[in-house]
CSV table of C-alpha atoms and ligand atoms in Angstrom, one decimal:
chain,number,residue,atom,x,y,z
A,163,MET,CA,-23.9,4.9,17.3
A,164,GLY,CA,-23.8,1.4,14.8
A,165,THR,CA,-21.4,-0.9,14.7
A,166,ALA,CA,-17.8,-0.5,12.7
A,167,ALA,CA,-14.6,-2.1,12.4
A,168,VAL,CA,-12.0,-0.9,15.0
A,169,LEU,CA,-8.5,-1.1,14.2
A,170,THR,CA,-6.9,-2.7,17.0
A,171,GLY,CA,-3.2,-4.0,15.8
A,172,LEU,CA,-1.2,-2.9,13.5
A,173,GLY,CA,2.2,-4.3,12.1
A,174,ALA,CA,5.1,-4.0,9.6
A,175,HIS,CA,7.7,-6.3,7.8
A,176,LEU,CA,10.1,-5.1,5.5
A,177,PRO,CA,13.2,-7.6,3.7
A,178,PRO,CA,16.2,-6.6,5.0
A,179,ARG,CA,18.1,-5.7,2.0
A,180,ARG,CA,18.4,-2.1,0.7
A,181,VAL,CA,18.8,-0.7,-2.4
A,182,THR,CA,19.8,2.7,-2.6
A,183,ASN,CA,19.4,5.5,-5.4
A,184,ALA,CA,23.0,5.5,-5.7
A,185,ASP,CA,23.1,1.1,-5.9
A,186,LEU,CA,20.7,1.8,-8.8
A,187,ALA,CA,22.8,4.7,-10.9
A,188,GLU,CA,25.7,1.5,-10.9
A,189,ARG,CA,23.4,0.0,-13.9
A,190,LEU,CA,20.8,2.2,-14.9
A,191,ASP,CA,21.1,5.7,-16.9
A,192,THR,CA,20.0,7.7,-13.7
A,193,SER,CA,21.4,9.0,-10.5
A,194,ASP,CA,20.3,10.0,-6.4
A,195,GLU,CA,19.1,13.5,-7.7
A,196,TRP,CA,16.9,12.3,-10.1
A,197,ILE,CA,15.3,10.1,-8.6
A,198,ALA,CA,15.5,12.1,-5.1
A,199,SER,CA,14.0,15.2,-6.8
A,200,ARG,CA,11.2,13.6,-9.0
A,201,THR,CA,9.9,10.8,-6.7
A,202,GLY,CA,11.7,11.9,-3.3
A,203,ILE,CA,12.5,7.7,-3.0
A,204,ARG,CA,16.2,7.4,-1.6
A,205,GLU,CA,16.3,3.6,-1.2
A,206,ARG,CA,13.9,1.0,-1.2
A,207,ARG,CA,14.0,-2.5,0.3
A,208,TRP,CA,14.2,-5.6,-2.1
A,209,ALA,CA,13.4,-8.9,-1.3
A,210,ASP,CA,15.9,-11.6,-1.6
A,211,PRO,CA,16.1,-14.2,-4.0
A,212,GLY,CA,13.2,-17.1,-3.2
A,213,VAL,CA,11.4,-14.8,-0.7
A,214,SER,CA,7.8,-14.6,-1.8
A,215,THR,CA,4.9,-12.1,-1.0
A,216,GLY,CA,3.4,-14.7,1.6
A,217,ASP,CA,6.6,-14.5,3.3
A,218,LEU,CA,6.4,-10.9,3.8
A,219,ALA,CA,3.0,-11.1,4.8
A,220,THR,CA,3.0,-13.8,6.7
A,221,GLU,CA,5.5,-11.7,8.8
A,222,ALA,CA,3.6,-8.8,8.7
A,223,GLY,CA,0.3,-10.8,9.9
A,224,LEU,CA,2.0,-12.0,12.7
A,225,ARG,CA,3.0,-8.6,14.2
A,226,ALA,CA,-0.2,-7.0,13.8
A,227,LEU,CA,-1.6,-9.9,15.8
A,228,LYS,CA,1.1,-9.4,18.4
A,229,SER,CA,0.2,-5.6,18.3
A,230,ALA,CA,-3.3,-6.4,18.8
A,231,GLY,CA,-2.4,-8.6,22.2
A,232,LEU,CA,-3.5,-11.6,20.3
A,233,GLY,CA,-1.3,-15.1,20.9
A,234,ASP,CA,-0.8,-18.4,19.2
A,235,ASP,CA,-4.5,-19.4,19.9
A,236,ALA,CA,-5.5,-16.7,18.1
A,237,ARG,CA,-9.1,-17.1,16.6
A,238,ILE,CA,-9.3,-14.1,13.2
A,239,ASP,CA,-12.5,-14.8,11.3
A,240,LEU,CA,-11.4,-13.6,8.0
A,241,VAL,CA,-8.2,-12.7,6.3
A,242,VAL,CA,-7.7,-10.2,3.1
A,243,LEU,CA,-4.6,-10.2,1.3
A,244,ALA,CA,-4.4,-7.4,-0.5
A,245,THR,CA,-1.6,-7.8,-3.6
A,246,THR,CA,-0.4,-7.2,-7.0
A,247,THR,CA,2.3,-9.8,-7.2
A,248,PRO,CA,0.6,-13.5,-5.3
A,249,ASP,CA,2.8,-16.2,-5.1
A,250,HIS,CA,0.8,-18.0,-7.6
A,251,PRO,CA,-1.4,-17.5,-10.6
A,252,CYS,CA,-3.7,-20.1,-8.8
A,253,PRO,CA,-4.6,-20.3,-5.9
A,254,ALA,CA,-4.8,-17.5,-4.0
A,255,THR,CA,-1.5,-16.3,-1.5
A,256,ALA,CA,-4.1,-15.6,1.6
A,257,PRO,CA,-5.2,-19.3,2.5
A,258,GLU,CA,-1.3,-20.1,2.7
A,259,VAL,CA,-0.6,-17.2,4.7
A,260,ALA,CA,-3.8,-18.3,7.1
A,261,SER,CA,-2.5,-21.5,7.4
A,262,ARG,CA,1.1,-20.1,8.2
A,263,ILE,CA,0.3,-17.5,10.8
A,264,GLY,CA,-2.1,-20.6,12.9
A,265,LEU,CA,-5.6,-19.6,11.9
A,266,VAL,CA,-7.5,-22.3,11.1
A,267,ASP,CA,-10.6,-22.3,8.7
A,268,ALA,CA,-10.4,-18.8,8.5
A,269,ALA,CA,-12.3,-17.1,5.2
A,270,ALA,CA,-9.2,-16.3,3.4
A,271,TYR,CA,-8.8,-14.3,-0.3
A,272,ASP,CA,-6.4,-12.5,-2.4
A,273,LEU,CA,-7.9,-9.4,-3.7
A,274,ALA,CA,-6.1,-6.7,-6.7
A,275,ALA,CA,-6.4,-3.5,-6.7
A,276,VAL,CA,-2.8,-2.7,-7.4
A,277,CYS,CA,-1.8,0.1,-5.3
A,278,SER,CA,-5.5,0.5,-3.7
A,279,GLY,CA,-5.5,-2.6,-2.5
A,280,PHE,CA,-5.5,-2.1,1.1
A,281,VAL,CA,-8.1,0.7,1.0
A,282,TYR,CA,-10.1,-2.0,-0.8
A,283,ALA,CA,-9.7,-5.1,1.9
A,284,LEU,CA,-10.3,-2.8,4.5
A,285,GLU,CA,-13.4,-1.8,2.9
A,286,ALA,CA,-14.0,-5.4,2.1
A,287,ALA,CA,-13.2,-6.5,5.7
A,288,SER,CA,-14.8,-3.8,7.6
A,289,ASN,CA,-18.4,-4.5,5.4
A,290,ALA,CA,-17.8,-8.3,6.4
A,291,ILE,CA,-17.5,-6.6,10.4
A,292,ARG,CA,-20.7,-4.4,10.1
A,293,ALA,CA,-22.6,-7.1,8.7
A,294,GLY,CA,-22.4,-9.7,11.4
A,295,ARG,CA,-20.7,-12.0,8.9
A,296,ALA,CA,-16.9,-11.9,10.6
A,297,ALA,CA,-16.2,-10.6,14.3
A,298,ASN,CA,-12.4,-9.7,13.3
A,299,ALA,CA,-10.5,-9.8,10.4
A,300,LEU,CA,-6.3,-9.2,9.5
A,301,VAL,CA,-6.2,-7.2,6.6
A,302,ILE,CA,-2.7,-7.7,5.1
A,303,GLY,CA,-0.8,-5.4,2.1
A,304,ALA,CA,2.0,-7.4,0.7
A,305,GLU,CA,4.0,-7.0,-2.5
A,306,THR,CA,7.4,-8.2,-4.0
A,307,TYR,CA,7.2,-5.7,-7.0
A,308,SER,CA,11.1,-6.4,-7.4
A,309,THR,CA,9.8,-9.8,-9.1
A,310,ILE,CA,7.7,-8.1,-12.2
A,311,LEU,CA,9.8,-4.8,-12.5
A,312,ASP,CA,12.0,-4.9,-15.8
A,313,HIS,CA,15.1,-3.9,-14.0
A,314,THR,CA,16.3,-2.4,-17.1
A,315,ASP,CA,14.0,0.5,-17.0
A,316,ARG,CA,14.5,3.3,-15.6
A,317,THR,CA,11.4,4.7,-15.5
A,318,THR,CA,9.9,1.9,-13.1
A,319,ALA,CA,12.8,-0.1,-11.7
A,320,VAL,CA,13.9,3.2,-9.5
A,321,ILE,CA,10.4,3.6,-8.3
A,322,PHE,CA,8.8,0.3,-6.5
A,323,GLY,CA,9.8,-1.4,-3.1
A,324,ASP,CA,8.9,-4.7,-1.7
A,325,GLY,CA,7.6,-4.5,1.9
A,326,ALA,CA,3.9,-5.9,3.7
A,327,GLY,CA,2.2,-4.3,6.7
A,328,ALA,CA,-1.4,-5.7,8.3
A,329,ALA,CA,-4.0,-4.7,10.2
A,330,VAL,CA,-6.3,-6.5,12.6
A,331,LEU,CA,-9.7,-5.2,13.3
A,332,ARG,CA,-13.1,-6.2,15.4
A,333,ALA,CA,-16.5,-5.2,15.5
A,334,GLY,CA,-17.0,-1.9,17.5
A,335,ASP,CA,-18.9,1.2,17.6
A,336,ASP,CA,-18.5,3.9,15.4
A,337,THR,CA,-18.1,6.4,18.2
A,338,GLU,CA,-14.8,4.7,19.5
A,339,PRO,CA,-11.1,5.2,18.7
A,340,GLY,CA,-10.1,2.9,15.9
A,341,ALA,CA,-13.7,3.2,14.0
A,342,LEU,CA,-13.5,2.9,10.3
A,343,THR,CA,-16.3,5.4,9.7
A,344,GLY,CA,-16.2,6.4,6.0
A,345,PHE,CA,-15.4,4.7,3.2
A,346,ASP,CA,-14.9,6.1,-0.9
A,347,LEU,CA,-14.4,3.5,-3.9
A,348,GLY,CA,-13.9,3.7,-7.7
A,349,SER,CA,-12.5,2.8,-10.7
A,350,ASP,CA,-11.9,3.8,-14.4
A,351,GLY,CA,-10.7,0.5,-16.6
A,352,THR,CA,-10.9,2.4,-19.5
A,353,ARG,CA,-7.5,3.7,-18.2
A,354,ARG,CA,-6.1,-0.1,-17.7
A,355,ASP,CA,-3.3,0.2,-20.1
A,356,CYS,CA,-1.7,2.6,-18.0
A,357,ILE,CA,-0.3,0.2,-15.1
A,358,THR,CA,-0.3,-2.9,-16.4
A,359,VAL,CA,1.8,-6.4,-16.8
A,360,PRO,CA,0.4,-7.1,-20.6
A,361,ALA,CA,1.4,-10.9,-20.8
A,362,GLY,CA,0.9,-13.8,-18.0
A,363,GLY,CA,-3.0,-13.9,-18.0
A,364,SER,CA,-6.1,-14.6,-20.2
A,365,ARG,CA,-6.0,-12.5,-22.4
A,366,GLN,CA,-2.2,-13.3,-23.3
A,367,ARG,CA,-2.7,-17.1,-23.5
A,368,ALA,CA,-5.8,-16.5,-24.8
A,369,ALA,CA,-3.9,-15.0,-28.0
A,370,GLY,CA,-1.7,-18.0,-28.4
A,371,GLY,CA,1.9,-17.2,-29.1
A,372,GLU,CA,5.0,-16.1,-27.1
A,373,PRO,CA,4.4,-12.5,-25.3
A,374,ALA,CA,7.0,-9.7,-26.4
A,375,GLU,CA,9.8,-9.8,-23.6
A,376,ALA,CA,8.8,-6.3,-22.1
A,377,ASP,CA,5.4,-7.2,-21.9
A,378,ARG,CA,5.8,-10.3,-19.0
A,379,TYR,CA,7.1,-7.1,-17.0
A,380,PHE,CA,5.5,-4.1,-15.5
A,381,GLN,CA,5.1,-0.8,-17.5
A,382,MET,CA,3.7,2.5,-16.4
A,383,ARG,CA,3.0,6.1,-18.0
A,384,GLY,CA,3.9,7.9,-15.2
A,385,LYS,CA,3.2,11.2,-16.1
A,386,GLU,CA,-0.7,10.1,-16.7
A,387,VAL,CA,-0.5,8.1,-13.9
A,388,PHE,CA,0.6,11.1,-11.6
A,389,THR,CA,-2.0,13.6,-12.8
A,390,ALA,CA,-4.7,10.8,-12.7
A,391,ALA,CA,-3.1,10.1,-8.9
A,392,VAL,CA,-3.2,13.4,-7.7
A,393,ALA,CA,-7.4,14.0,-8.7
A,394,HIS,CA,-8.5,10.8,-7.8
A,395,MET,CA,-6.4,10.7,-4.1
A,396,THR,CA,-8.0,14.2,-3.3
A,397,ALA,CA,-11.4,13.7,-4.8
A,398,SER,CA,-11.4,10.2,-2.7
A,399,ALA,CA,-10.3,11.8,0.5
A,400,ARG,CA,-12.9,14.3,0.3
A,401,ALA,CA,-15.9,12.1,-0.1
A,402,ALA,CA,-14.3,9.4,2.5
A,403,ALA,CA,-14.4,12.4,5.0
A,404,ALA,CA,-18.1,13.9,4.1
A,405,ARG,CA,-19.4,10.6,4.7
A,406,ALA,CA,-17.7,10.2,8.0
A,407,GLY,CA,-19.1,14.0,9.0
A,408,TRP,CA,-15.5,14.9,9.4
A,409,PRO,CA,-15.2,19.0,8.2
A,410,LEU,CA,-11.6,18.5,6.6
A,411,GLY,CA,-10.3,20.9,8.8
A,412,THR,CA,-10.6,18.3,11.6
A,413,VAL,CA,-8.3,16.2,9.7
A,414,ALA,CA,-4.9,15.6,11.5
A,415,HIS,CA,-3.1,13.3,9.4
A,416,VAL,CA,-3.3,12.5,5.7
A,417,VAL,CA,-2.0,9.0,5.0
A,418,GLY,CA,-2.1,9.0,1.1
A,419,HIS,CA,-0.4,5.7,-1.1
A,420,GLN,CA,3.5,6.2,-1.2
A,421,ALA,CA,4.0,6.6,-4.6
A,422,ASN,CA,5.5,10.0,-4.8
A,423,LEU,CA,6.1,12.8,-2.8
A,424,ARG,CA,5.1,15.1,-4.8
A,425,ILE,CA,1.8,13.6,-5.3
A,426,LEU,CA,1.3,13.5,-1.5
A,427,ARG,CA,2.0,17.2,-1.1
A,428,ALA,CA,-0.1,18.3,-4.3
A,429,VAL,CA,-2.8,16.2,-2.5
A,430,GLY,CA,-2.7,17.6,0.9
A,431,GLU,CA,-2.6,21.3,-0.6
A,432,GLN,CA,-5.8,20.4,-2.7
A,433,LEU,CA,-7.1,19.3,0.2
A,434,GLY,CA,-6.6,22.8,1.8
A,435,LEU,CA,-4.5,20.8,4.8
A,436,ASP,CA,-1.4,22.0,6.1
A,437,PRO,CA,2.0,20.0,4.9
A,438,GLY,CA,2.5,19.0,8.2
A,439,THR,CA,-0.6,16.9,8.3
A,440,VAL,CA,1.0,14.5,5.0
A,441,VAL,CA,2.8,11.4,6.4
A,442,SER,CA,5.3,10.5,4.3
A,443,ASN,CA,8.1,7.1,4.4
A,444,LEU,CA,8.6,6.6,1.3
A,445,ASP,CA,11.9,8.2,1.1
A,446,ARG,CA,12.9,4.9,2.8
A,447,VAL,CA,10.6,2.0,1.4
A,448,GLY,CA,9.7,3.7,-1.9
A,449,ASN,CA,7.1,2.7,-3.6
A,450,THR,CA,5.0,-0.6,-2.0
A,451,SER,CA,1.6,-0.6,-3.7
A,452,ALA,CA,-0.8,-2.6,-1.7
A,453,ALA,CA,1.8,-2.4,1.4
A,454,SER,CA,2.2,1.1,1.0
A,455,ILE,CA,-0.6,2.3,3.6
A,456,PRO,CA,0.2,0.6,6.2
A,457,LEU,CA,3.5,0.5,6.3
A,458,ALA,CA,3.1,4.5,6.3
A,459,LEU,CA,1.1,3.6,9.0
A,460,ALA,CA,2.9,1.6,10.9
A,461,ASP,CA,5.9,4.0,10.6
A,462,ALA,CA,4.2,6.6,11.9
A,463,ALA,CA,2.7,5.0,14.8
A,464,ALA,CA,6.4,3.8,15.8
A,465,ALA,CA,7.5,7.3,15.2
A,466,GLY,CA,4.6,8.3,18.0
A,467,ARG,CA,3.0,10.6,15.5
A,468,PHE,CA,-0.4,9.8,16.7
A,469,ALA,CA,-2.6,10.5,19.0
A,470,ALA,CA,-5.9,8.4,20.2
A,471,GLY,CA,-8.3,10.4,19.0
A,472,ASP,CA,-6.6,11.7,15.6
A,473,ARG,CA,-8.8,12.3,12.5
A,474,VAL,CA,-6.6,10.1,10.0
A,475,LEU,CA,-8.0,10.0,6.3
A,476,LEU,CA,-6.2,7.5,4.3
A,477,THR,CA,-6.2,7.9,0.5
A,478,ALA,CA,-4.9,5.4,-2.6
A,479,PHE,CA,-4.8,5.9,-6.3
A,480,GLY,CA,-3.8,2.6,-8.7
A,481,GLY,CA,-3.7,0.6,-11.3
A,482,GLY,CA,-7.4,-0.4,-13.3
A,483,PHE,CA,-7.1,2.9,-12.3
A,484,THR,CA,-8.8,2.3,-8.8
A,485,TRP,CA,-8.9,4.6,-6.1
A,486,GLY,CA,-10.4,4.6,-2.2
A,487,ALA,CA,-10.4,6.5,0.6
A,488,ALA,CA,-11.0,6.0,4.2
A,489,ALA,CA,-11.9,7.9,7.4
A,490,LEU,CA,-9.8,6.4,10.6
A,491,THR,CA,-9.7,7.4,14.5
A,492,TRP,CA,-6.5,6.4,15.4
A,493,PRO,CA,-7.0,3.7,18.2
A,494,ASP,CA,-5.3,3.6,21.4
A,495,LEU,CA,-2.6,1.2,19.6
A,496,ALA,CA,0.3,-1.0,21.6
A,497,ALA,CA,3.5,-1.1,20.4
A,498,VAL,CA,3.6,-1.5,16.7
A,499,THR,CA,6.8,-3.0,15.8
A,500,THR,CA,8.5,-2.4,12.8
A,501,ASP,CA,12.1,-4.6,11.7
A,502,GLU,CA,13.9,-0.9,11.1
A,503,ARG,CA,11.9,2.1,12.2
A,504,SER,CA,11.9,4.9,9.4
A,505,PRO,CA,12.2,8.4,10.3
A,506,ILE,CA,8.5,9.7,9.3
A,507,ARG,CA,8.6,13.4,8.4
B,719,LIG,N1,16.5,8.8,-14.2
B,719,LIG,C1,16.8,9.8,-14.8
B,719,LIG,N2,16.1,10.0,-15.5
B,719,LIG,C2,14.8,9.3,-16.0
B,719,LIG,C3,14.9,8.3,-15.3
B,719,LIG,C4,15.1,8.1,-14.2
B,719,LIG,N3,15.0,7.1,-13.1
B,719,LIG,N4,13.2,8.0,-15.4
B,719,LIG,C5,12.7,9.1,-16.7
B,719,LIG,N5,13.7,9.7,-17.0
B,719,LIG,C6,13.9,10.7,-18.0
B,719,LIG,C7,12.7,10.2,-18.9
B,719,LIG,O1,13.2,9.2,-20.3
B,719,LIG,C8,12.5,11.9,-19.9
B,719,LIG,O2,13.4,12.2,-20.3
B,719,LIG,P1,13.1,12.7,-21.5
B,719,LIG,O3,12.3,14.3,-21.4
B,719,LIG,O4,14.8,13.2,-22.2
B,719,LIG,O5,12.7,11.9,-22.4
B,719,LIG,C9,12.3,12.9,-18.5
B,719,LIG,O6,13.2,12.4,-17.5
B,719,LIG,C10,11.2,13.6,-17.6
B,719,LIG,O7,10.5,12.3,-17.3
B,719,LIG,P2,9.6,11.7,-17.5
B,719,LIG,O8,8.1,11.0,-17.3
B,719,LIG,O9,8.8,13.4,-17.5
B,719,LIG,O10,9.4,12.8,-15.6
B,719,LIG,P3,8.4,13.0,-14.6
B,719,LIG,O11,8.5,14.2,-14.0
B,719,LIG,O12,6.7,12.3,-14.9
B,719,LIG,O13,8.5,11.7,-13.2
B,719,LIG,C11,7.8,10.0,-12.5
B,719,LIG,C12,8.2,10.2,-13.6
B,719,LIG,C13,7.5,8.1,-13.0
B,719,LIG,C14,8.5,10.0,-11.2
B,719,LIG,C15,6.2,10.2,-12.1
B,719,LIG,O14,5.3,10.8,-13.7
B,719,LIG,C16,5.7,9.7,-11.5
B,719,LIG,O15,5.9,9.5,-10.3
B,719,LIG,N6,4.5,9.8,-11.6
B,719,LIG,C17,3.6,8.8,-10.4
B,719,LIG,C18,3.8,7.3,-10.5
B,719,LIG,C19,3.5,6.1,-9.7
B,719,LIG,O16,3.6,6.3,-8.3
B,719,LIG,N7,2.6,5.5,-9.9
B,719,LIG,C20,2.5,4.1,-9.1
B,719,LIG,C21,1.0,4.0,-9.1
B,719,LIG,S1,0.1,5.3,-7.9
């Protein structure tokens, strides 16, 4: 027995504007057939003009606190917001979100690990709890990729969506349902150019001059990312399960970063798991980067797919490259609010 961070609340928020593959095919040289067969995505949500990552994060955070049974007077020691699309280059978005939620004096910071961000943030919050630095924490993954996409680039514009998901953790015991018991994290910065927004940071500003227009937006080398994602998500999931002492055959659900249905299926296969263990909601939300794992968890929980005590492996991969996985025993969670439930397969 030992101290562990325990999941006690989960919340999700999607902006209401639905963008279907057919909508995209009206203005890009693409089709519902191409997008659905290559990625599994059928629609995604994009925030309306004026709506920021912090707005979505605030909604998801409030829902997570409600799911944890915490009211307006909630006291939370730590807020970690994983995002690639912060409201501003400076300051971080997390302090503003914490204040809007009503969390006074909480430590609050942003964490940038692209699509692995939520797993990185879970690990950071879990470490703070295990070290006795925080009694509880709010971990949020929130993104508005619609603001960094090149909407004329069919290779990226069809893949990403906006959204936010959040989890409440508290100090508990590593034997109780909800415990996070094994983590694995890693990175490979030699592959940084595979997923990048080249301009807008100190590298480009220090070089001076005006950046090329395309460099202001998200760029990705999809094929290289695909292969690396399968390899690292699989290896990281194995490592996290081993740290938790879980034989892979005891894993009930794999909740991977929702990048591509073919990636998720390949990871399940390489882990030797039944296809039914692979959780996916990306047909309705696309790739929401740091928000994707909490959104998939919230959708699956709202659909009643998990039972308390089930072993759930989270595994993610993203720009950097970064990757990470976590072993989570499913808790007896109160109703999870998602504004529109996605059918889970
Ligand atoms: N509609 C129609 N055709 C498209 C298209 C679109 N939206 N996007 C690309 N194509 C075309 C390409 O131009 C290419 O045409 P060509 O053969 O004439 O050059 C063809 O389709 C095949 O492209 P390719 O990139 O080889 O396709 P793919 O099977 O690798 O699928 C991705 C592309 C992006 C879907 C896939 O690589 C992927 O999902 N990668 C992982 C991306 C990801 O999720 N990253 C997030 C961080 S983990």
